[in-house]
Coordinates of C-alpha atoms and ligand atoms in Angstrom, one line a residue:
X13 CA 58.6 28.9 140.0
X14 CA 58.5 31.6 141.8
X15 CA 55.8 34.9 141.7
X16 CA 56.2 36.6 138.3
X17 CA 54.7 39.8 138.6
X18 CA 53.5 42.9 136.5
X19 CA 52.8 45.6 138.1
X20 CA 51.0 49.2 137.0
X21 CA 52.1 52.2 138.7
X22 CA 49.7 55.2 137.2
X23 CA 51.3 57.6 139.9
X24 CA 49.3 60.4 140.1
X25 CA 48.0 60.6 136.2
X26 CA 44.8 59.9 134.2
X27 CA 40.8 60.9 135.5
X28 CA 38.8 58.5 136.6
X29 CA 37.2 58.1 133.6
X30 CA 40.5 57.3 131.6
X31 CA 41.6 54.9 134.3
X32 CA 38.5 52.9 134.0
X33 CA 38.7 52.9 130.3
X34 CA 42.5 52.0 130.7
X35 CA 41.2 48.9 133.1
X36 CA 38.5 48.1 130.7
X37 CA 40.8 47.6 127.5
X38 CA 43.5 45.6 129.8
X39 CA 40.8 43.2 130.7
X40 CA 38.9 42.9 127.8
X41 CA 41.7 41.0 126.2
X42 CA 41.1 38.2 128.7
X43 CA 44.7 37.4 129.6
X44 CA 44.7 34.6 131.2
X45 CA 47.2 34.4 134.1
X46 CA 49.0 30.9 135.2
X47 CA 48.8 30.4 138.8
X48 CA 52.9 31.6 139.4
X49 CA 51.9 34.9 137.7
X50 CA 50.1 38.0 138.9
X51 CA 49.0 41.7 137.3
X52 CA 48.7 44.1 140.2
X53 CA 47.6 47.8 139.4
X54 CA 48.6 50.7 141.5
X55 CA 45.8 52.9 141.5
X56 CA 45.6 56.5 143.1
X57 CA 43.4 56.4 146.1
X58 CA 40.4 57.5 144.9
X59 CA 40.5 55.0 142.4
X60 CA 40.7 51.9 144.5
X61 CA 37.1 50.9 144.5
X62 CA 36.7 51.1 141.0
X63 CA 39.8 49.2 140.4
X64 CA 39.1 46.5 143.0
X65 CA 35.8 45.6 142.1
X66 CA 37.0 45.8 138.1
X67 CA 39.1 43.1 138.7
X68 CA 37.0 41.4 140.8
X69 CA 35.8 38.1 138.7
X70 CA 39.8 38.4 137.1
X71 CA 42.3 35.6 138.2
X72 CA 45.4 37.1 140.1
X73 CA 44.7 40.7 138.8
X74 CA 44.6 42.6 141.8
X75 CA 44.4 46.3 142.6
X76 CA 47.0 48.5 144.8
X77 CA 47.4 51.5 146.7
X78 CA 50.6 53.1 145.7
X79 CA 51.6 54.5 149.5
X80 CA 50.0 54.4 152.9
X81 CA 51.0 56.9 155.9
X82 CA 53.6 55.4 158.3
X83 CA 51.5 55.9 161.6
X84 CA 48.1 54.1 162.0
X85 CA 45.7 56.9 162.8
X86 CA 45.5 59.8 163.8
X87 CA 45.5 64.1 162.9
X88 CA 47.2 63.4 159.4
X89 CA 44.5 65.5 157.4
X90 CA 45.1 64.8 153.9
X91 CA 46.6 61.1 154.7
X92 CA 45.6 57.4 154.7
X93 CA 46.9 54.8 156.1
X94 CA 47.0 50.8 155.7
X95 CA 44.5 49.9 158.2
X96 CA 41.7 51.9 155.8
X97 CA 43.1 50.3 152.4
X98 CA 42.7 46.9 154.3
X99 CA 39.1 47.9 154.9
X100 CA 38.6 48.3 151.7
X101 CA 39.7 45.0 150.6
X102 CA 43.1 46.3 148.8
X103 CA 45.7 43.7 149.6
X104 CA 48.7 45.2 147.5
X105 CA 50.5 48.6 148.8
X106 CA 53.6 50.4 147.1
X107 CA 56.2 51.2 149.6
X108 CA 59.1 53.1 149.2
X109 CA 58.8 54.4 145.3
X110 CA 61.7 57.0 145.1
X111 CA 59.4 60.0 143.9
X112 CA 58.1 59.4 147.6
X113 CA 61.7 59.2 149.0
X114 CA 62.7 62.5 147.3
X115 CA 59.5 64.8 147.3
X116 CA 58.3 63.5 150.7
X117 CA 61.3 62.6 152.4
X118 CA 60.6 59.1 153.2
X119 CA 63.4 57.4 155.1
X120 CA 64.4 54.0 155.4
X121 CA 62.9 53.8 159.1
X122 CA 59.7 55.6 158.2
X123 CA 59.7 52.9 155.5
X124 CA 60.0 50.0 157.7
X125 CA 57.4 51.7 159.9
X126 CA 55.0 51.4 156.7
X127 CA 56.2 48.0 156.1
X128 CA 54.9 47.2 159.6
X129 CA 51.6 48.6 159.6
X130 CA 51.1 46.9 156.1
X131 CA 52.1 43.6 157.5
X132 CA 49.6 43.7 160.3
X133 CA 46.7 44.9 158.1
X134 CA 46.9 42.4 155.6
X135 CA 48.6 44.3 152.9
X136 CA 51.7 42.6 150.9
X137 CA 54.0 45.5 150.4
X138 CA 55.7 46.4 147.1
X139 CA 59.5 47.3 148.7
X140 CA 60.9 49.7 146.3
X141 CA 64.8 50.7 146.3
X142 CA 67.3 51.9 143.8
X143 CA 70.4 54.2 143.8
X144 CA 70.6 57.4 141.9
X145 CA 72.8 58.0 139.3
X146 CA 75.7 59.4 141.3
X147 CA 75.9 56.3 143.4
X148 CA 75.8 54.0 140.5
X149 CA 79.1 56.3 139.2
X150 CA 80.7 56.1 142.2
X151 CA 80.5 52.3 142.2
X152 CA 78.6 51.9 145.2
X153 CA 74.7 50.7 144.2
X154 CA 75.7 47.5 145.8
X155 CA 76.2 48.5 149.4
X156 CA 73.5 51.4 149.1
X157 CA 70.5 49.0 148.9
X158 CA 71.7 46.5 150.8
X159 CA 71.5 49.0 153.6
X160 CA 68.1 49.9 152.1
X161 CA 66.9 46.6 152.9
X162 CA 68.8 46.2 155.9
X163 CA 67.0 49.4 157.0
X164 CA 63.3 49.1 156.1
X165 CA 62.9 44.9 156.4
X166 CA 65.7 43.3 158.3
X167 CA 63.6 43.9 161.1
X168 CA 61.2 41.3 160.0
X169 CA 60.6 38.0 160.8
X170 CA 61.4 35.5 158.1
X171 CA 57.6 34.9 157.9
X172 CA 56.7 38.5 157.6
X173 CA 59.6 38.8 154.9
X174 CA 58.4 36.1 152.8
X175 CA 55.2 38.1 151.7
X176 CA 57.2 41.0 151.1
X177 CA 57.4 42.0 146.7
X178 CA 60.5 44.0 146.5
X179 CA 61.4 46.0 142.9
X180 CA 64.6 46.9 142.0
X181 CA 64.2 50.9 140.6
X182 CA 67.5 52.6 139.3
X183 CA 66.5 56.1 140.0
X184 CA 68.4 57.3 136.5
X185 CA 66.0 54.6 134.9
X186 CA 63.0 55.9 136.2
X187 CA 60.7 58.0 133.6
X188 CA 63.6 59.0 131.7
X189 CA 63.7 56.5 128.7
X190 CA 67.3 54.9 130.0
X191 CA 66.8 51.2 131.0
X192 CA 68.9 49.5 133.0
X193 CA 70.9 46.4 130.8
X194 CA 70.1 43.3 131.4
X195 CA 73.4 42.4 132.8
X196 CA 73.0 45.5 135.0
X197 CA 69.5 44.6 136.5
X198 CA 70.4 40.5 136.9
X199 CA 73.7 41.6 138.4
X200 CA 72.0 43.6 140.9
X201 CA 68.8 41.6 141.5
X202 CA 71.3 38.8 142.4
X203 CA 72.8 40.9 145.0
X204 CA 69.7 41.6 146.4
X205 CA 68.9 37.9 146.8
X206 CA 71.9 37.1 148.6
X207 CA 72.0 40.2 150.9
X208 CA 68.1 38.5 152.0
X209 CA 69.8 34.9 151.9
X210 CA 72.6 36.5 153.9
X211 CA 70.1 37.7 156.3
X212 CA 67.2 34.8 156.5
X213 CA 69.1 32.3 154.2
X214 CA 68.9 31.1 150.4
X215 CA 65.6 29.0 150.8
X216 CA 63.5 32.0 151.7
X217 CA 65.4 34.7 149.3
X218 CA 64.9 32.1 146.6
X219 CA 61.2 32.5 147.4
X220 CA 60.4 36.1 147.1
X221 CA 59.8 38.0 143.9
X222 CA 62.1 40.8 142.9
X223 CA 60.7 43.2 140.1
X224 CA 62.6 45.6 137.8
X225 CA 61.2 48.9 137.4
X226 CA 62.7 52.1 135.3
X227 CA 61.7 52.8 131.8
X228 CA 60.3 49.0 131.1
X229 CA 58.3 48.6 127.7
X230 CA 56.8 46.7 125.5
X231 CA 59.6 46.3 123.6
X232 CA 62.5 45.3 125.9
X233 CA 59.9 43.4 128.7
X234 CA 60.3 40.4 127.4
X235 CA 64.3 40.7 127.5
X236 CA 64.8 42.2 131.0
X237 CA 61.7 39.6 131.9
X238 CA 64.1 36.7 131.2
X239 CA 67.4 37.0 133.1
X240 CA 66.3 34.7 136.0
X241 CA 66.3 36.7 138.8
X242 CA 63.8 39.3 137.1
X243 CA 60.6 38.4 138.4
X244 CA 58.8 40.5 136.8
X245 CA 58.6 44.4 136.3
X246 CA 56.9 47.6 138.5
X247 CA 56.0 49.8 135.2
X248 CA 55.1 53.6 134.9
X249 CA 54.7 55.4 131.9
X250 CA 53.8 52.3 129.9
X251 CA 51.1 51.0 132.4
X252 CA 49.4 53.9 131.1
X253 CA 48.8 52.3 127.6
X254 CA 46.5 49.4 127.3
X255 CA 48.7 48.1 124.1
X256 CA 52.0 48.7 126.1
X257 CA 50.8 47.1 129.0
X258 CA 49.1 44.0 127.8
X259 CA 52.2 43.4 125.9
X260 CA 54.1 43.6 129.1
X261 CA 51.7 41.0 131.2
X262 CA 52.2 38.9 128.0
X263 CA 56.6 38.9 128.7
X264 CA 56.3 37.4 131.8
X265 CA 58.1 34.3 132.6
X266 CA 55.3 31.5 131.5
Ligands
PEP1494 C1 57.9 53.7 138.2 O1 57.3 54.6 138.4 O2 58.0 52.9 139.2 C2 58.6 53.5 137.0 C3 59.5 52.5 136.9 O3 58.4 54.4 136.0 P1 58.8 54.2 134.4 O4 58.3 52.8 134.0 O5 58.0 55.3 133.7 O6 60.2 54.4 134.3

């Protein structure tokens, strides 16, 4: 089977002190992953430590950076880039989430340029795309992140884009409550397997996990968890909630 994967996005919420609590409750229920299924949390930078080494003696829970800059060093004041996550033993890196497409105007080449440096430091990236809502009215979602792909991993070899996670984010679904049906997200997370298998052919897209991500909870995990391309979700708001969140680890595929 392939990776099924839940994945905590805290974005740029909680103190230190509330994440660690946060981390404590999570793990204190003593979840016990399979070896097909992973808990990554996507910490913000100054948290990474703290969640790395929480995790530590934990099976398949692994902490994340949730960005990295898109050059590898340099005069970026205020930036970090993959190279220093790798030296701090994070092996998990969001790419792409669509708050850092809007408010930083993140490309799809600057993406692939993250992608890369990710790649050579170690660091599985967690590809996110998703079309807002006026693309998904005008009929065109399909073709929209296809290019996305195309754009920001096409460049890849077909070793390189086998380590790639990639998570399916309907921008309208994001934070606001409104989840994407299940037809909706198997319907499209099918599409984005056979735009890779179109690209590096079915064996290899058959291999890499696809997440959904936008407005997942505990109480429609399990459901969205189940259509068979849904490996998994990438979860905001309700990462934030140990009770939410352990619920969601426990709707993964088993
Ligand atoms: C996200 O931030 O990636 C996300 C999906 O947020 P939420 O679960 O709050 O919709």
């Amino acid at each position: 089977m392939r990776t099924q994967i839940a994945a905590a996005n805290w974005k740029m919420n909680l103190k230190y002190q509330q994440g660690e609590k946060l981390l404590d409750e999570i793990l204190d229920t003593k979840l016990l992953l399979k070896d097909h299924q992973k808990v990554i949390f996507a910490v913000p930078f100054p948290y990474l430590i703290m969640a790395r080494s929480e995790v530590s003696e934990e099976k398949n829970y692994h902490a994340a950076a949730q960005n990295c800059h898109h050059k590898k060093s340099g005069a970026f004041t205020g930036e970090v880039s993959a190279e220093m996550i790798h030296s701090l033993n994070i092996s998990y890196c969001i790419v792409g989430h669509s708050e850092r497409r809007e408010f930083f105007s993140e490309s799809n080449a600057v993406l692939a340029e993250k992608i890369n440096l990710c790649l050579e430091n170690f660091i599985t990236p967690v590809f996110c795309c998703g079309e807002a809502l006026k693309i998904r009215e005008a009929g065109t979602q399909n073709d929209f992140v296809a290019l996305q792909l195309k754009e920001s991993l096409f460049h890849l070899t077909p070793g390189q884009v086998s380590s790639v996670i990639i998570a399916y984010e309907p921008i309208w679904a994001i934070g606001t409550g409104k989840t994407a049906t299940t037809e909706q997200a198997q319907e499209m997370h099918a599409h984005l397997r056979s735009v890779i298998a179109g690209q590096y052919g079915d064996e290899l897209a058959n291999q890499i996990s696809i997440l959904y991500g936008g407005s997942v909870k505990a109480n429609n995990a399990k459901e969205l968890f189940s259509c068979p391309d849904v490996d998994g979700g990438l979860v905001g708001g309700a990462s934030l909630v140990s009770a939410e969140f352990i619920e969601i680890i426990r709707s993964l595929k088993p």
